[in-house]
Coordinates of C-alpha atoms in Angstrom, one line a residue:
M1 CA -53.1 8.4 -29.3
K2 CA -50.1 10.7 -29.7
L3 CA -49.7 14.3 -30.5
I4 CA -46.4 15.5 -32.1
L5 CA -45.9 19.3 -31.8
T6 CA -43.1 20.6 -34.0
R7 CA -41.9 24.1 -34.6
H8 CA -40.8 24.7 -38.2
A9 CA -37.1 24.1 -38.9
K10 CA -34.6 27.0 -39.3
S11 CA -35.7 29.5 -41.9
D12 CA -33.6 31.5 -44.4
W13 CA -33.6 35.2 -43.7
S14 CA -31.6 36.2 -46.8
G15 CA -34.6 37.0 -48.9
A16 CA -36.4 39.0 -46.3
L17 CA -38.2 41.1 -48.9
S18 CA -40.3 38.1 -49.9
G19 CA -42.4 38.4 -46.7
D20 CA -42.6 36.3 -43.6
E21 CA -45.1 33.8 -44.8
A22 CA -43.1 33.0 -47.9
R23 CA -39.8 32.6 -46.1
P24 CA -38.2 29.2 -47.0
L25 CA -36.0 26.9 -44.9
S26 CA -32.3 27.4 -44.8
G27 CA -29.8 24.7 -45.6
R28 CA -29.5 23.9 -41.8
G29 CA -33.3 23.9 -41.6
R30 CA -33.5 21.3 -44.4
R31 CA -31.0 19.1 -42.7
S32 CA -32.8 19.5 -39.4
A33 CA -36.2 18.6 -40.8
K34 CA -34.8 15.5 -42.5
V35 CA -33.2 14.3 -39.3
L36 CA -36.4 14.9 -37.4
G37 CA -38.2 12.7 -39.9
E38 CA -35.6 10.0 -39.5
W39 CA -36.1 10.2 -35.7
M40 CA -39.9 10.1 -36.0
A41 CA -39.7 7.1 -38.3
T42 CA -37.7 5.2 -35.7
N43 CA -39.2 6.5 -32.4
V44 CA -42.8 7.6 -33.0
G45 CA -44.4 5.0 -35.2
P46 CA -47.0 5.7 -37.9
I47 CA -48.5 9.2 -38.1
D48 CA -52.2 9.3 -39.1
H49 CA -52.7 13.0 -39.6
A50 CA -50.6 16.1 -40.4
L51 CA -51.9 19.6 -39.5
V52 CA -49.5 22.2 -41.0
S53 CA -49.4 26.0 -41.0
S54 CA -49.8 27.4 -44.6
S55 CA -46.4 29.1 -44.5
T56 CA -43.6 28.0 -46.9
R57 CA -41.2 27.0 -44.1
T58 CA -43.8 24.8 -42.3
R59 CA -44.8 23.2 -45.6
Q60 CA -41.1 22.5 -46.4
T61 CA -40.5 21.2 -42.8
W62 CA -43.4 18.7 -43.3
D63 CA -42.3 17.7 -46.8
L64 CA -38.8 16.8 -45.5
I65 CA -40.1 15.0 -42.4
A66 CA -42.7 13.1 -44.5
G67 CA -40.0 12.0 -46.9
Q68 CA -38.4 10.0 -44.2
L69 CA -41.7 8.2 -43.2
S70 CA -42.8 4.9 -44.7
D71 CA -46.4 6.0 -45.0
A72 CA -46.8 9.7 -44.5
P73 CA -50.3 11.1 -44.4
K74 CA -51.5 13.8 -46.8
P75 CA -51.1 17.1 -44.9
R76 CA -53.9 19.5 -44.1
Y77 CA -52.5 23.0 -44.6
L78 CA -54.3 25.5 -42.5
D79 CA -54.1 29.3 -42.7
A80 CA -55.3 29.5 -39.1
L81 CA -52.1 27.9 -37.9
Y82 CA -49.9 30.6 -39.3
C83 CA -48.6 32.4 -36.2
A84 CA -51.5 30.9 -34.2
L85 CA -52.0 31.5 -30.5
E86 CA -52.6 28.8 -28.0
Q87 CA -56.4 28.8 -28.2
T88 CA -56.4 28.5 -32.0
I89 CA -53.9 25.5 -31.8
L90 CA -56.1 23.9 -29.1
N91 CA -59.3 24.4 -31.2
T92 CA -57.6 23.1 -34.3
L93 CA -56.5 19.9 -32.5
R94 CA -59.9 19.3 -31.0
D95 CA -61.5 19.7 -34.5
F96 CA -59.0 17.7 -36.6
G97 CA -56.8 15.6 -34.2
R98 CA -57.3 11.9 -34.7
G99 CA -55.0 8.9 -33.9
T100 CA -51.4 10.0 -34.0
T101 CA -51.3 13.6 -35.2
I102 CA -48.4 16.0 -36.0
L103 CA -49.0 19.7 -35.9
I104 CA -46.3 22.0 -37.3
G105 CA -46.4 25.7 -36.4
H106 CA -44.7 28.8 -35.2
N107 CA -43.5 30.6 -32.1
P108 CA -44.6 32.1 -29.8
G109 CA -47.9 30.2 -29.9
I110 CA -46.5 26.7 -30.3
A111 CA -44.0 27.2 -27.4
H112 CA -46.8 28.5 -25.1
F113 CA -49.1 25.7 -26.1
A114 CA -46.5 23.0 -25.7
D115 CA -45.8 24.1 -22.1
A116 CA -49.5 24.6 -21.2
L117 CA -50.5 21.1 -22.6
A118 CA -47.8 19.2 -20.6
A119 CA -48.9 17.6 -17.4
T120 CA -45.2 17.7 -16.4
A121 CA -42.7 19.6 -18.6
P122 CA -39.5 17.9 -19.6
D123 CA -36.4 18.8 -17.7
D124 CA -34.8 20.7 -20.5
H125 CA -34.1 24.4 -20.5
D126 CA -34.9 24.6 -24.3
F127 CA -38.4 23.4 -23.8
L128 CA -39.8 26.8 -22.8
R129 CA -37.9 28.5 -25.6
Y130 CA -39.0 25.9 -28.2
P131 CA -36.2 26.7 -30.7
T132 CA -36.6 25.9 -34.4
G133 CA -37.3 22.3 -35.0
A134 CA -38.2 21.6 -31.4
T135 CA -40.5 18.6 -31.2
T136 CA -42.5 17.2 -28.3
V137 CA -44.4 13.9 -28.4
Y138 CA -47.4 13.6 -26.1
E139 CA -49.7 10.8 -25.1
I140 CA -53.3 12.0 -25.5
D141 CA -56.4 10.4 -23.9
D142 CA -59.1 12.0 -25.8
W143 CA -58.9 14.7 -28.5
S144 CA -62.3 16.3 -27.6
T145 CA -61.2 16.9 -24.0
L146 CA -57.7 18.1 -24.7
A147 CA -56.9 20.8 -22.2
E148 CA -54.1 22.5 -20.2
G149 CA -52.1 20.0 -18.3
S150 CA -53.9 17.0 -19.9
A151 CA -51.1 15.4 -22.0
R152 CA -48.2 13.3 -20.8
V153 CA -44.8 14.1 -22.5
L154 CA -43.2 11.0 -24.0
D155 CA -40.3 12.7 -25.6
F156 CA -38.7 16.1 -26.4
V157 CA -36.0 16.4 -29.1
L158 CA -34.1 19.1 -30.9
P159 CA -32.6 18.7 -34.4
R160 CA -29.2 20.0 -33.3
A161 CA -28.9 17.3 -30.7
L162 CA -29.9 14.6 -33.3
L163 CA -27.4 16.0 -35.7
S164 CA -24.6 16.2 -33.1
D165 CA -25.3 12.6 -32.2
R166 CA -24.6 11.7 -35.8
G167 CA -21.4 13.8 -35.7
S168 CA -22.5 16.6 -38.0
D169 CA -24.1 20.0 -37.5

């Protein structure tokens, strides 16, 4: 079983009066989410479940990722994941995680959770920051016993690295 933890892609701050939860992705964010989806389609394999914060930017991130997958699951949008802390993320995964699951959320909770979950953190200075679009793929033994230090990191990627590998940014 795999867990994919993704922070939403870069958001657009130009319409700040619309409120944080309604903030959409920027153009860069849309490109980043799409390239993440392409990467997942090639490197992760089928995704069985999608748990997504109810915010606009996380929904858009999922939609763009899902558009690159051959058989994307129907997402479960959860208000509880909007700016969730570590314990809420853990409880959500214990309740809803099955097979290969992607969870798309926000900092600081997702960054703290990503680090706490890893048996051994990747050797990348951006892992602790968990910038927009940061994605970690973990191997999970049992969803019901998911705990601190219980998951093996299989991969850690950033959209900007994927885009620069393609020669665009």
